[in-house]
Amino acid sequence: MDDKLINEDIKAMKYLFGYKPGRIISEQEEPETDRYMFFSNLEQIHRQMGILLEKDPEMISKILDNGHDWAQDHISTAKESIDQVFDFIMNEDFEMM
């Protein structure tokens, strides 16, 4: 899938829900939308996965082979959850909103 298309889809979703990137919400201040954390979490996942994907795959395989299968299990579980949300949102008709 084209990264540009994905980025444009994310930008459109952010616009629909009123998300403003980089905005820090203080404890006293209410977020502008109750979907603030949704987009904040998406950006965090995107950032962290980008960092992991830049690592040497052999080095990561050695770490996993050294008794850390739990990490692979967590990635598999997270992927299943993200797949469900992605499929749901991609199948929704945004014109209904």
mmCIF file of N, CA, C and O in Angstrom:
data_model
loop_
_atom_site.group_PDB
_atom_site.id
_atom_site.type_symbol
_atom_site.label_atom_id
_atom_site.label_comp_id
_atom_site.label_asym_id
_atom_site.label_seq_id
_atom_site.Cartn_x
_atom_site.Cartn_y
_atom_site.Cartn_z
ATOM 1 N N MET A 1 0.856 -1.179 0.000
ATOM 2 C CA MET A 1 0.000 0.000 0.000
ATOM 3 C C MET A 1 0.899 1.238 0.000
ATOM 4 O O MET A 1 1.939 1.274 0.631
ATOM 5 N N ASP A 2 0.488 2.254 -0.658
ATOM 6 C CA ASP A 2 1.243 3.486 -0.798
ATOM 7 C C ASP A 2 1.256 4.257 0.525
ATOM 8 O O ASP A 2 0.220 4.561 1.087
ATOM 9 N N ASP A 3 2.504 4.576 1.044
ATOM 10 C CA ASP A 3 2.632 5.321 2.301
ATOM 11 C C ASP A 3 1.953 6.674 2.221
ATOM 12 O O ASP A 3 1.382 7.143 3.193
ATOM 13 N N LYS A 4 2.012 7.321 1.055
ATOM 14 C CA LYS A 4 1.398 8.638 0.912
ATOM 15 C C LYS A 4 -0.110 8.551 1.113
ATOM 16 O O LYS A 4 -0.711 9.383 1.787
ATOM 17 N N LEU A 5 -0.721 7.513 0.572
ATOM 18 C CA LEU A 5 -2.155 7.316 0.729
ATOM 19 C C LEU A 5 -2.502 7.101 2.201
ATOM 20 O O LEU A 5 -3.435 7.687 2.722
ATOM 21 N N ILE A 6 -1.719 6.290 2.880
ATOM 22 C CA ILE A 6 -1.957 6.044 4.304
ATOM 23 C C ILE A 6 -1.833 7.338 5.086
ATOM 24 O O ILE A 6 -2.672 7.656 5.920
ATOM 25 N N ASN A 7 -0.781 8.124 4.838
ATOM 26 C CA ASN A 7 -0.591 9.385 5.541
ATOM 27 C C ASN A 7 -1.740 10.353 5.276
ATOM 28 O O ASN A 7 -2.179 11.059 6.180
ATOM 29 N N GLU A 8 -2.228 10.399 4.053
ATOM 30 C CA GLU A 8 -3.353 11.276 3.723
ATOM 31 C C GLU A 8 -4.625 10.804 4.435
ATOM 32 O O GLU A 8 -5.412 11.623 4.910
ATOM 33 N N ASP A 9 -4.820 9.495 4.532
ATOM 34 C CA ASP A 9 -5.973 8.963 5.259
ATOM 35 C C ASP A 9 -5.900 9.345 6.735
ATOM 36 O O ASP A 9 -6.897 9.737 7.333
ATOM 37 N N ILE A 10 -4.724 9.241 7.330
ATOM 38 C CA ILE A 10 -4.549 9.596 8.734
ATOM 39 C C ILE A 10 -4.813 11.086 8.931
ATOM 40 O O ILE A 10 -5.504 11.481 9.867
ATOM 41 N N LYS A 11 -4.307 11.919 8.030
ATOM 42 C CA LYS A 11 -4.551 13.360 8.129
ATOM 43 C C LYS A 11 -6.042 13.665 8.042
ATOM 44 O O LYS A 11 -6.565 14.503 8.784
ATOM 45 N N ALA A 12 -6.754 12.972 7.159
ATOM 46 C CA ALA A 12 -8.201 13.189 7.018
ATOM 47 C C ALA A 12 -8.931 12.775 8.293
ATOM 48 O O ALA A 12 -9.829 13.474 8.759
ATOM 49 N N MET A 13 -8.531 11.676 8.887
ATOM 50 C CA MET A 13 -9.145 11.231 10.132
ATOM 51 C C MET A 13 -8.872 12.223 11.255
ATOM 52 O O MET A 13 -9.757 12.534 12.054
ATOM 53 N N LYS A 14 -7.658 12.730 11.331
ATOM 54 C CA LYS A 14 -7.316 13.719 12.356
ATOM 55 C C LYS A 14 -8.192 14.958 12.203
ATOM 56 O O LYS A 14 -8.694 15.500 13.179
ATOM 57 N N TYR A 15 -8.381 15.384 10.970
ATOM 58 C CA TYR A 15 -9.214 16.563 10.718
ATOM 59 C C TYR A 15 -10.651 16.323 11.175
ATOM 60 O O TYR A 15 -11.257 17.168 11.824
ATOM 61 N N LEU A 16 -11.172 15.145 10.857
ATOM 62 C CA LEU A 16 -12.549 14.831 11.233
ATOM 63 C C LEU A 16 -12.764 14.877 12.737
ATOM 64 O O LEU A 16 -13.800 15.296 13.226
ATOM 65 N N PHE A 17 -11.742 14.438 13.498
ATOM 66 C CA PHE A 17 -11.882 14.365 14.949
ATOM 67 C C PHE A 17 -11.256 15.556 15.672
ATOM 68 O O PHE A 17 -11.221 15.587 16.896
ATOM 69 N N GLY A 18 -10.744 16.540 14.930
ATOM 70 C CA GLY A 18 -10.233 17.755 15.548
ATOM 71 C C GLY A 18 -8.902 17.594 16.242
ATOM 72 O O GLY A 18 -8.571 18.353 17.145
ATOM 73 N N TYR A 19 -8.100 16.626 15.846
ATOM 74 C CA TYR A 19 -6.807 16.397 16.484
ATOM 75 C C TYR A 19 -5.785 17.426 16.029
ATOM 76 O O TYR A 19 -5.706 17.757 14.861
ATOM 77 N N LYS A 20 -4.989 17.916 16.970
ATOM 78 C CA LYS A 20 -3.908 18.841 16.649
ATOM 79 C C LYS A 20 -2.596 18.218 17.119
ATOM 80 O O LYS A 20 -2.384 18.064 18.323
ATOM 81 N N PRO A 21 -1.702 17.826 16.188
ATOM 82 C CA PRO A 21 -0.471 17.127 16.569
ATOM 83 C C PRO A 21 0.427 17.981 17.455
ATOM 84 O O PRO A 21 0.491 19.191 17.322
ATOM 85 N N GLY A 22 1.097 17.308 18.382
ATOM 86 C CA GLY A 22 2.069 17.975 19.228
ATOM 87 C C GLY A 22 1.466 18.785 20.353
ATOM 88 O O GLY A 22 2.173 19.397 21.140
ATOM 89 N N ARG A 23 0.153 18.810 20.454
ATOM 90 C CA ARG A 23 -0.496 19.600 21.495
ATOM 91 C C ARG A 23 -0.476 18.825 22.793
ATOM 92 O O ARG A 23 -0.877 17.663 22.851
ATOM 93 N N ILE A 24 0.008 19.442 23.852
ATOM 94 C CA ILE A 24 0.079 18.805 25.151
ATOM 95 C C ILE A 24 -1.105 19.287 25.980
ATOM 96 O O ILE A 24 -1.356 20.480 26.100
ATOM 97 N N ILE A 25 -1.809 18.353 26.552
ATOM 98 C CA ILE A 25 -2.969 18.673 27.371
ATOM 99 C C ILE A 25 -2.541 18.630 28.837
ATOM 100 O O ILE A 25 -2.021 17.620 29.305
ATOM 101 N N SER A 26 -2.741 19.717 29.557
ATOM 102 C CA SER A 26 -2.413 19.737 30.982
ATOM 103 C C SER A 26 -3.475 18.982 31.754
ATOM 104 O O SER A 26 -4.558 18.703 31.240
ATOM 105 N N GLU A 27 -3.175 18.663 33.024
ATOM 106 C CA GLU A 27 -4.130 17.917 33.830
ATOM 107 C C GLU A 27 -5.415 18.703 34.058
ATOM 108 O O GLU A 27 -6.484 18.140 34.194
ATOM 109 N N GLN A 28 -5.325 20.027 34.117
ATOM 110 C CA GLN A 28 -6.497 20.847 34.372
ATOM 111 C C GLN A 28 -7.320 21.092 33.108
ATOM 112 O O GLN A 28 -8.494 21.395 33.183
ATOM 113 N N GLU A 29 -6.700 20.992 31.970
ATOM 114 C CA GLU A 29 -7.350 21.323 30.704
ATOM 115 C C GLU A 29 -8.013 20.090 30.104
ATOM 116 O O GLU A 29 -7.444 19.006 30.096
ATOM 117 N N GLU A 30 -9.212 20.267 29.627
ATOM 118 C CA GLU A 30 -9.911 19.190 28.946
ATOM 119 C C GLU A 30 -9.447 19.135 27.489
ATOM 120 O O GLU A 30 -9.287 20.171 26.848
ATOM 121 N N PRO A 31 -9.228 17.938 26.940
ATOM 122 C CA PRO A 31 -8.884 17.857 25.522
ATOM 123 C C PRO A 31 -10.042 18.365 24.666
ATOM 124 O O PRO A 31 -11.197 18.308 25.074
ATOM 125 N N GLU A 32 -9.705 18.862 23.471
ATOM 126 C CA GLU A 32 -10.732 19.390 22.570
ATOM 127 C C GLU A 32 -11.656 18.293 22.051
ATOM 128 O O GLU A 32 -12.756 18.560 21.622
ATOM 129 N N THR A 33 -11.191 17.093 22.060
ATOM 130 C CA THR A 33 -11.990 15.965 21.598
ATOM 131 C C THR A 33 -11.675 14.762 22.467
ATOM 132 O O THR A 33 -10.560 14.632 22.970
ATOM 133 N N ASP A 34 -12.642 13.896 22.652
ATOM 134 C CA ASP A 34 -12.379 12.695 23.439
ATOM 135 C C ASP A 34 -11.592 11.667 22.619
ATOM 136 O O ASP A 34 -11.270 10.603 23.116
ATOM 137 N N ARG A 35 -11.264 12.022 21.408
ATOM 138 C CA ARG A 35 -10.461 11.136 20.544
ATOM 139 C C ARG A 35 -8.983 11.540 20.523
ATOM 140 O O ARG A 35 -8.199 10.986 19.774
ATOM 141 N N TYR A 36 -8.614 12.480 21.376
ATOM 142 C CA TYR A 36 -7.219 12.938 21.435
ATOM 143 C C TYR A 36 -6.264 11.763 21.642
ATOM 144 O O TYR A 36 -5.268 11.628 20.947
ATOM 145 N N MET A 37 -6.574 10.876 22.597
ATOM 146 C CA MET A 37 -5.679 9.770 22.912
ATOM 147 C C MET A 37 -5.615 8.751 21.772
ATOM 148 O O MET A 37 -4.579 8.120 21.571
ATOM 149 N N PHE A 38 -6.691 8.605 21.031
ATOM 150 C CA PHE A 38 -6.674 7.697 19.885
ATOM 151 C C PHE A 38 -5.553 8.088 18.932
ATOM 152 O O PHE A 38 -4.724 7.269 18.550
ATOM 153 N N PHE A 39 -5.522 9.370 18.577
ATOM 154 C CA PHE A 39 -4.522 9.829 17.618
ATOM 155 C C PHE A 39 -3.137 9.930 18.241
ATOM 156 O O PHE A 39 -2.131 9.656 17.587
ATOM 157 N N SER A 40 -3.079 10.277 19.489
ATOM 158 C CA SER A 40 -1.800 10.312 20.189
ATOM 159 C C SER A 40 -1.193 8.908 20.226
ATOM 160 O O SER A 40 0.008 8.724 19.979
ATOM 161 N N ASN A 41 -2.013 7.917 20.519
ATOM 162 C CA ASN A 41 -1.535 6.529 20.535
ATOM 163 C C ASN A 41 -1.110 6.063 19.146
ATOM 164 O O ASN A 41 -0.100 5.364 19.007
ATOM 165 N N LEU A 42 -1.872 6.443 18.114
ATOM 166 C CA LEU A 42 -1.482 6.083 16.746
ATOM 167 C C LEU A 42 -0.108 6.654 16.394
ATOM 168 O O LEU A 42 0.731 5.956 15.809
ATOM 169 N N GLU A 43 0.112 7.907 16.748
ATOM 170 C CA GLU A 43 1.404 8.520 16.451
ATOM 171 C C GLU A 43 2.532 7.858 17.227
ATOM 172 O O GLU A 43 3.626 7.672 16.700
ATOM 173 N N GLN A 44 2.278 7.487 18.477
ATOM 174 C CA GLN A 44 3.289 6.811 19.288
ATOM 175 C C GLN A 44 3.638 5.449 18.690
ATOM 176 O O GLN A 44 4.808 5.083 18.584
ATOM 177 N N ILE A 45 2.617 4.694 18.287
ATOM 178 C CA ILE A 45 2.844 3.395 17.651
ATOM 179 C C ILE A 45 3.650 3.578 16.367
ATOM 180 O O ILE A 45 4.614 2.848 16.114
ATOM 181 N N HIS A 46 3.259 4.558 15.555
ATOM 182 C CA HIS A 46 3.958 4.829 14.290
ATOM 183 C C HIS A 46 5.430 5.162 14.544
ATOM 184 O O HIS A 46 6.326 4.624 13.887
ATOM 185 N N ARG A 47 5.680 6.016 15.524
ATOM 186 C CA ARG A 47 7.048 6.426 15.845
ATOM 187 C C ARG A 47 7.870 5.236 16.339
ATOM 188 O O ARG A 47 8.982 4.982 15.863
ATOM 189 N N GLN A 48 7.327 4.480 17.278
ATOM 190 C CA GLN A 48 8.071 3.364 17.849
ATOM 191 C C GLN A 48 8.333 2.263 16.825
ATOM 192 O O GLN A 48 9.428 1.691 16.798
ATOM 193 N N MET A 49 7.355 1.970 15.978
ATOM 194 C CA MET A 49 7.567 0.936 14.971
ATOM 195 C C MET A 49 8.612 1.381 13.949
ATOM 196 O O MET A 49 9.402 0.578 13.477
ATOM 197 N N GLY A 50 8.610 2.676 13.617
ATOM 198 C CA GLY A 50 9.635 3.199 12.710
ATOM 199 C C GLY A 50 11.032 2.993 13.273
ATOM 200 O O GLY A 50 11.955 2.581 12.558
ATOM 201 N N ILE A 51 11.182 3.244 14.562
ATOM 202 C CA ILE A 51 12.487 3.051 15.213
ATOM 203 C C ILE A 51 12.871 1.581 15.192
ATOM 204 O O ILE A 51 14.011 1.230 14.852
ATOM 205 N N LEU A 52 11.932 0.700 15.542
ATOM 206 C CA LEU A 52 12.247 -0.732 15.542
ATOM 207 C C LEU A 52 12.581 -1.242 14.149
ATOM 208 O O LEU A 52 13.480 -2.075 13.981
ATOM 209 N N LEU A 53 11.870 -0.752 13.137
ATOM 210 C CA LEU A 53 12.123 -1.205 11.763
ATOM 211 C C LEU A 53 13.476 -0.745 11.233
ATOM 212 O O LEU A 53 14.009 -1.332 10.292
ATOM 213 N N GLU A 54 14.037 0.298 11.827
ATOM 214 C CA GLU A 54 15.360 0.765 11.421
ATOM 215 C C GLU A 54 16.485 -0.046 12.057
ATOM 216 O O GLU A 54 17.627 0.041 11.635
ATOM 217 N N LYS A 55 16.163 -0.848 13.067
ATOM 218 C CA LYS A 55 17.165 -1.683 13.736
ATOM 219 C C LYS A 55 17.565 -2.841 12.831
ATOM 220 O O LYS A 55 16.841 -3.240 11.933
ATOM 221 N N ASP A 56 18.729 -3.402 13.125
ATOM 222 C CA ASP A 56 19.236 -4.547 12.381
ATOM 223 C C ASP A 56 18.369 -5.772 12.698
ATOM 224 O O ASP A 56 18.279 -6.172 13.862
ATOM 225 N N PRO A 57 17.721 -6.366 11.684
ATOM 226 C CA PRO A 57 16.864 -7.531 11.929
ATOM 227 C C PRO A 57 17.598 -8.699 12.598
ATOM 228 O O PRO A 57 17.021 -9.405 13.425
ATOM 229 N N GLU A 58 18.862 -8.896 12.251
ATOM 230 C CA GLU A 58 19.644 -9.979 12.878
ATOM 231 C C GLU A 58 19.803 -9.747 14.372
ATOM 232 O O GLU A 58 19.704 -10.675 15.167
ATOM 233 N N MET A 59 20.072 -8.502 14.757
ATOM 234 C CA MET A 59 20.236 -8.160 16.160
ATOM 235 C C MET A 59 18.933 -8.410 16.917
ATOM 236 O O MET A 59 18.929 -8.996 18.001
ATOM 237 N N ILE A 60 17.813 -8.021 16.327
ATOM 238 C CA ILE A 60 16.521 -8.251 16.978
ATOM 239 C C ILE A 60 16.235 -9.746 17.074
ATOM 240 O O ILE A 60 15.764 -10.227 18.110
ATOM 241 N N SER A 61 16.548 -10.503 16.029
ATOM 242 C CA SER A 61 16.344 -11.958 16.068
ATOM 243 C C SER A 61 17.162 -12.599 17.181
ATOM 244 O O SER A 61 16.673 -13.487 17.893
ATOM 245 N N LYS A 62 18.391 -12.144 17.363
ATOM 246 C CA LYS A 62 19.236 -12.686 18.439
ATOM 247 C C LYS A 62 18.633 -12.385 19.809
ATOM 248 O O LYS A 62 18.649 -13.233 20.699
ATOM 249 N N ILE A 63 18.113 -11.188 19.971
ATOM 250 C CA ILE A 63 17.474 -10.827 21.247
ATOM 251 C C ILE A 63 16.269 -11.733 21.492
ATOM 252 O O ILE A 63 16.096 -12.277 22.591
ATOM 253 N N LEU A 64 15.424 -11.906 20.472
ATOM 254 C CA LEU A 64 14.240 -12.752 20.612
ATOM 255 C C LEU A 64 14.621 -14.211 20.885
ATOM 256 O O LEU A 64 13.972 -14.884 21.692
ATOM 257 N N ASP A 65 15.690 -14.671 20.219
ATOM 258 C CA ASP A 65 16.146 -16.052 20.402
ATOM 259 C C ASP A 65 16.741 -16.286 21.788
ATOM 260 O O ASP A 65 16.903 -17.426 22.214
ATOM 261 N N ASN A 66 17.077 -15.218 22.484
ATOM 262 C CA ASN A 66 17.718 -15.312 23.789
ATOM 263 C C ASN A 66 16.670 -15.319 24.919
ATOM 264 O O ASN A 66 16.845 -14.678 25.954
ATOM 265 N N GLY A 67 15.569 -16.021 24.700
ATOM 266 C CA GLY A 67 14.562 -16.185 25.737
ATOM 267 C C GLY A 67 13.528 -15.088 25.808
ATOM 268 O O GLY A 67 12.891 -14.910 26.849
ATOM 269 N N HIS A 68 13.350 -14.339 24.737
ATOM 270 C CA HIS A 68 12.393 -13.237 24.758
ATOM 271 C C HIS A 68 11.292 -13.418 23.710
ATOM 272 O O HIS A 68 10.893 -12.474 23.028
ATOM 273 N N ASP A 69 10.765 -14.635 23.629
ATOM 274 C CA ASP A 69 9.652 -14.915 22.715
ATOM 275 C C ASP A 69 8.421 -14.083 23.052
ATOM 276 O O ASP A 69 7.579 -13.830 22.192
ATOM 277 N N TRP A 70 8.312 -13.659 24.308
ATOM 278 C CA TRP A 70 7.171 -12.850 24.731
ATOM 279 C C TRP A 70 7.038 -11.602 23.859
ATOM 280 O O TRP A 70 5.923 -11.175 23.586
ATOM 281 N N ALA A 71 8.177 -11.031 23.417
ATOM 282 C CA ALA A 71 8.123 -9.808 22.612
ATOM 283 C C ALA A 71 7.443 -10.082 21.266
ATOM 284 O O ALA A 71 6.631 -9.281 20.793
ATOM 285 N N GLN A 72 7.760 -11.210 20.662
ATOM 286 C CA GLN A 72 7.120 -11.580 19.400
ATOM 287 C C GLN A 72 5.629 -11.814 19.620
ATOM 288 O O GLN A 72 4.802 -11.401 18.795
ATOM 289 N N ASP A 73 5.277 -12.446 20.734
ATOM 290 C CA ASP A 73 3.861 -12.676 21.047
ATOM 291 C C ASP A 73 3.113 -11.355 21.211
ATOM 292 O O ASP A 73 1.987 -11.210 20.732
ATOM 293 N N HIS A 74 3.728 -10.387 21.885
ATOM 294 C CA HIS A 74 3.080 -9.089 22.092
ATOM 295 C C HIS A 74 2.878 -8.348 20.767
ATOM 296 O O HIS A 74 1.838 -7.701 20.564
ATOM 297 N N ILE A 75 3.869 -8.427 19.882
ATOM 298 C CA ILE A 75 3.730 -7.787 18.563
ATOM 299 C C ILE A 75 2.593 -8.449 17.786
ATOM 300 O O ILE A 75 1.777 -7.757 17.155
ATOM 301 N N SER A 76 2.485 -9.769 17.848
ATOM 302 C CA SER A 76 1.408 -10.473 17.140
ATOM 303 C C SER A 76 0.043 -10.069 17.677
ATOM 304 O O SER A 76 -0.895 -9.825 16.898
ATOM 305 N N THR A 77 -0.078 -9.991 18.982
ATOM 306 C CA THR A 77 -1.344 -9.591 19.599
ATOM 307 C C THR A 77 -1.700 -8.151 19.242
ATOM 308 O O THR A 77 -2.858 -7.845 18.915
ATOM 309 N N ALA A 78 -0.704 -7.265 19.299
ATOM 310 C CA ALA A 78 -0.935 -5.859 18.953
ATOM 311 C C ALA A 78 -1.364 -5.736 17.492
ATOM 312 O O ALA A 78 -2.264 -4.960 17.163
ATOM 313 N N LYS A 79 -0.723 -6.504 16.613
ATOM 314 C CA LYS A 79 -1.077 -6.449 15.195
ATOM 315 C C LYS A 79 -2.519 -6.875 14.975
ATOM 316 O O LYS A 79 -3.244 -6.244 14.205
ATOM 317 N N GLU A 80 -2.953 -7.922 15.665
ATOM 318 C CA GLU A 80 -4.342 -8.366 15.531
ATOM 319 C C GLU A 80 -5.304 -7.265 15.954
ATOM 320 O O GLU A 80 -6.311 -7.013 15.275
ATOM 321 N N SER A 81 -5.004 -6.596 17.054
ATOM 322 C CA SER A 81 -5.870 -5.514 17.537
ATOM 323 C C SER A 81 -5.893 -4.352 16.554
ATOM 324 O O SER A 81 -6.953 -3.805 16.246
ATOM 325 N N ILE A 82 -4.728 -3.978 16.064
ATOM 326 C CA ILE A 82 -4.645 -2.863 15.111
ATOM 327 C C ILE A 82 -5.338 -3.231 13.808
ATOM 328 O O ILE A 82 -6.025 -2.399 13.208
ATOM 329 N N ASP A 83 -5.191 -4.478 13.361
ATOM 330 C CA ASP A 83 -5.884 -4.935 12.149
ATOM 331 C C ASP A 83 -7.395 -4.765 12.286
ATOM 332 O O ASP A 83 -8.068 -4.327 11.349
ATOM 333 N N GLN A 84 -7.939 -5.114 13.453
ATOM 334 C CA GLN A 84 -9.380 -5.008 13.666
ATOM 335 C C GLN A 84 -9.847 -3.560 13.585
ATOM 336 O O GLN A 84 -10.856 -3.254 12.948
ATOM 337 N N VAL A 85 -9.105 -2.657 14.224
ATOM 338 C CA VAL A 85 -9.472 -1.239 14.188
ATOM 339 C C VAL A 85 -9.327 -0.698 12.770
ATOM 340 O O VAL A 85 -10.204 0.006 12.264
ATOM 341 N N PHE A 86 -8.230 -1.024 12.113
ATOM 342 C CA PHE A 86 -7.983 -0.565 10.749
ATOM 343 C C PHE A 86 -9.099 -1.018 9.819
ATOM 344 O O PHE A 86 -9.667 -0.209 9.073
ATOM 345 N N ASP A 87 -9.405 -2.314 9.850
ATOM 346 C CA ASP A 87 -10.451 -2.847 8.964
ATOM 347 C C ASP A 87 -11.796 -2.175 9.232
ATOM 348 O O ASP A 87 -12.518 -1.826 8.296
ATOM 349 N N PHE A 88 -12.125 -1.988 10.508
ATOM 350 C CA PHE A 88 -13.388 -1.348 10.856
ATOM 351 C C PHE A 88 -13.454 0.069 10.288
ATOM 352 O O PHE A 88 -14.424 0.438 9.619
ATOM 353 N N ILE A 89 -12.415 0.858 10.541
ATOM 354 C CA ILE A 89 -12.427 2.257 10.095
ATOM 355 C C ILE A 89 -12.404 2.352 8.574
ATOM 356 O O ILE A 89 -13.117 3.173 7.985
ATOM 357 N N MET A 90 -11.628 1.525 7.922
ATOM 358 C CA MET A 90 -11.541 1.572 6.459
ATOM 359 C C MET A 90 -12.862 1.164 5.811
ATOM 360 O O MET A 90 -13.147 1.582 4.691
ATOM 361 N N ASN A 91 -13.661 0.380 6.512
ATOM 362 C CA ASN A 91 -14.945 -0.061 5.963
ATOM 363 C C ASN A 91 -16.093 0.866 6.312
ATOM 364 O O ASN A 91 -17.209 0.705 5.809
ATOM 365 N N GLU A 92 -15.857 1.834 7.183
ATOM 366 C CA GLU A 92 -16.904 2.774 7.549
ATOM 367 C C GLU A 92 -17.071 3.836 6.450
ATOM 368 O O GLU A 92 -16.115 4.182 5.762
ATOM 369 N N ASP A 93 -18.246 4.332 6.336
ATOM 370 C CA ASP A 93 -18.510 5.392 5.370
ATOM 371 C C ASP A 93 -18.357 6.735 6.092
ATOM 372 O O ASP A 93 -19.192 7.126 6.894
ATOM 373 N N PHE A 94 -17.261 7.462 5.813
ATOM 374 C CA PHE A 94 -16.989 8.703 6.506
ATOM 375 C C PHE A 94 -18.023 9.783 6.202
ATOM 376 O O PHE A 94 -18.167 10.742 6.945
ATOM 377 N N GLU A 95 -18.774 9.627 5.126
ATOM 378 C CA GLU A 95 -19.799 10.626 4.786
ATOM 379 C C GLU A 95 -20.941 10.616 5.780
ATOM 380 O O GLU A 95 -21.675 11.589 5.899
ATOM 381 N N MET A 96 -21.103 9.535 6.523
ATOM 382 C CA MET A 96 -22.179 9.438 7.498
ATOM 383 C C MET A 96 -21.879 10.267 8.743
ATOM 384 O O MET A 96 -22.759 10.574 9.513
ATOM 385 N N MET A 97 -20.636 10.639 8.941
ATOM 386 C CA MET A 97 -20.237 11.373 10.156
ATOM 387 C C MET A 97 -20.645 12.815 10.090
ATOM 388 O O MET A 97 -20.644 13.557 9.306
#
